[in-house]
Amino acid sequence: MAQFKQINMIYSDRFLDHDTGGQDHPESPERLTRIINHLRKGPLKDSLNFTEPSSSGTADILPVHSREYLLRFEEACLSGRETFGHSDNRICYDTYEVALLAAGASEMAVDIAEEATGQVIFSLARPPGHHAEAALPLGFCFLNNVAIAARYWQRKYARKRIFIMDFDAHHGNGIQETFDEDPKVFYASIHEHPTFSFPGTGYEEDTGSGAGEGFTMNMALPPGAAESLVLKTLKERVEPAMEQFQPDCIIAAAGFDGHEADDMSGLAYSTSLFGHIGSFLAVLADRVCQGRLISILEGGYNLDFLGPSVEMYLGGLAVKI
Ligand SMILES: [Zn+2]
């Protein structure tokens, strides 16, 4: 019997066509090729199953982004502009179409989670999404893949309660904004303290608004925070929150830029920490929502450690208990 569960990687070479100068930009196509090359050489290689996504339709995006924003985004790409909204957000002719495909990959992750149980599901897509707000591109993000997946899960499969666990080094302002007043979607984010880190949001006192009060949980870590503090925070804050909320399904915004070698943050995560995060989420998902858990790639920019970090995370998710 295999040591690992089947690992569904949702991926297309088309994700490489969002190319804004190769490695001149940290959010480069090579991020994905490095991950794949690493996984194919390692202990998970026989458990991998790659699936090609199809593009998200506008109807699936409109619950999160405005039509006007989508038109502006498409027009910026097709007219040959090099940036959208801010100089960080580099675009090329293909970016709009590739972003629709990345959103479609997150929807396919949901579809697979509903069709099969006991498998690992990971959307290996770019551009990332968790900084993108309803009408604002930010931090290399254009369409909020995680938020789109959550709304899709609710709408297509009538799963009402969604728990989002964001462990990217940065606060997912776009996810928080989308669900700020929504008591059915719990947003938990563990990130470097906003005083020290982009985008400057995600303070502990931000806990949601209106009917959504109490359904946002920001866990801001000091620079240099490492494994022991993260594990303690997961155990003492995330686990009780998830057990109390009783979600129908869980979405992980899986960012790997908290790694100690990643200069996008001041956090000091080890590679092995991502394995602990994976097994933590897998165990909890089994306990609270019959294992309905998908992961969607966000950040992670050190090309030498991104592959090993993703491998460690997938191994934590996939190990048979
Ligand atoms: Zn990040």
PDB file of N, CA and C and ligand atoms in Angstrom, residues 130-131 139 168-171 198 255-258 264-265 298-301, ligand 1:
ATOM      1  N   HIS A 130      -4.359  36.390  -3.037  1.00  0.00           N
ATOM      2  CA  HIS A 130      -4.987  36.795  -1.767  1.00  0.00           C
ATOM      3  C   HIS A 130      -4.929  38.287  -1.447  1.00  0.00           C
ATOM      4  N   HIS A 131      -4.118  39.057  -2.189  1.00  0.00           N
ATOM      5  CA  HIS A 131      -4.131  40.521  -1.980  1.00  0.00           C
ATOM      6  C   HIS A 131      -5.166  41.232  -2.851  1.00  0.00           C
ATOM      7  N   GLY A 139      -0.037  43.567  -4.839  1.00  0.00           N
ATOM      8  CA  GLY A 139       0.928  42.545  -4.432  1.00  0.00           C
ATOM      9  C   GLY A 139       1.001  41.361  -5.383  1.00  0.00           C
ATOM     10  N   ASP A 168       0.297  32.246   4.271  1.00  0.00           N
ATOM     11  CA  ASP A 168       1.285  33.081   3.584  1.00  0.00           C
ATOM     12  C   ASP A 168       1.885  34.063   4.606  1.00  0.00           C
ATOM     13  N   ALA A 169       3.119  34.502   4.349  1.00  0.00           N
ATOM     14  CA  ALA A 169       3.780  35.421   5.283  1.00  0.00           C
ATOM     15  C   ALA A 169       3.053  36.760   5.399  1.00  0.00           C
ATOM     16  N   HIS A 170       2.249  37.079   4.387  1.00  0.00           N
ATOM     17  CA  HIS A 170       1.570  38.378   4.347  1.00  0.00           C
ATOM     18  C   HIS A 170       0.076  38.215   4.597  1.00  0.00           C
ATOM     19  N   HIS A 171      -0.502  39.258   5.124  1.00  0.00           N
ATOM     20  CA  HIS A 171      -1.941  39.242   5.368  1.00  0.00           C
ATOM     21  C   HIS A 171      -2.705  39.269   4.044  1.00  0.00           C
ATOM     22  N   PHE A 198       4.317  44.197   4.345  1.00  0.00           N
ATOM     23  CA  PHE A 198       3.310  44.430   3.330  1.00  0.00           C
ATOM     24  C   PHE A 198       2.090  43.550   3.626  1.00  0.00           C
ATOM     25  N   GLY A 255       0.892  29.926   1.208  1.00  0.00           N
ATOM     26  CA  GLY A 255       2.040  30.753   0.833  1.00  0.00           C
ATOM     27  C   GLY A 255       3.273  30.275   1.577  1.00  0.00           C
ATOM     28  N   PHE A 256       4.408  30.339   0.897  1.00  0.00           N
ATOM     29  CA  PHE A 256       5.625  29.763   1.449  1.00  0.00           C
ATOM     30  C   PHE A 256       6.716  30.822   1.638  1.00  0.00           C
ATOM     31  N   ASP A 257       6.308  32.095   1.633  1.00  0.00           N
ATOM     32  CA  ASP A 257       7.292  33.181   1.740  1.00  0.00           C
ATOM     33  C   ASP A 257       7.654  33.515   3.185  1.00  0.00           C
ATOM     34  N   GLY A 258       7.131  32.748   4.147  1.00  0.00           N
ATOM     35  CA  GLY A 258       7.601  32.887   5.528  1.00  0.00           C
ATOM     36  C   GLY A 258       8.898  32.130   5.767  1.00  0.00           C
ATOM     37  N   MET A 264      11.170  38.043   1.150  1.00  0.00           N
ATOM     38  CA  MET A 264       9.911  38.792   1.102  1.00  0.00           C
ATOM     39  C   MET A 264       9.304  39.000   2.488  1.00  0.00           C
ATOM     40  N   SER A 265       9.840  38.317   3.487  1.00  0.00           N
ATOM     41  CA  SER A 265       9.336  38.543   4.847  1.00  0.00           C
ATOM     42  C   SER A 265      10.478  38.403   5.833  1.00  0.00           C
ATOM     43  N   GLU A 298      -0.248  30.571  -2.944  1.00  0.00           N
ATOM     44  CA  GLU A 298      -0.124  32.033  -2.909  1.00  0.00           C
ATOM     45  C   GLU A 298       1.345  32.390  -3.150  1.00  0.00           C
ATOM     46  N   GLY A 299       2.045  32.949  -2.129  1.00  0.00           N
ATOM     47  CA  GLY A 299       3.420  33.395  -2.347  1.00  0.00           C
ATOM     48  C   GLY A 299       4.461  32.312  -2.104  1.00  0.00           C
ATOM     49  N   GLY A 300       5.718  32.768  -2.125  1.00  0.00           N
ATOM     50  CA  GLY A 300       6.865  31.865  -2.005  1.00  0.00           C
ATOM     51  C   GLY A 300       7.812  32.189  -3.142  1.00  0.00           C
ATOM     52  N   TYR A 301       8.932  32.817  -2.827  1.00  0.00           N
ATOM     53  CA  TYR A 301       9.736  33.439  -3.880  1.00  0.00           C
ATOM     54  C   TYR A 301      11.192  33.008  -3.906  1.00  0.00           C
TER      55      TYR A 301
HETATM   56 ZN    ZN B   1       3.151  36.626   0.594  1.00  0.00          ZN
END
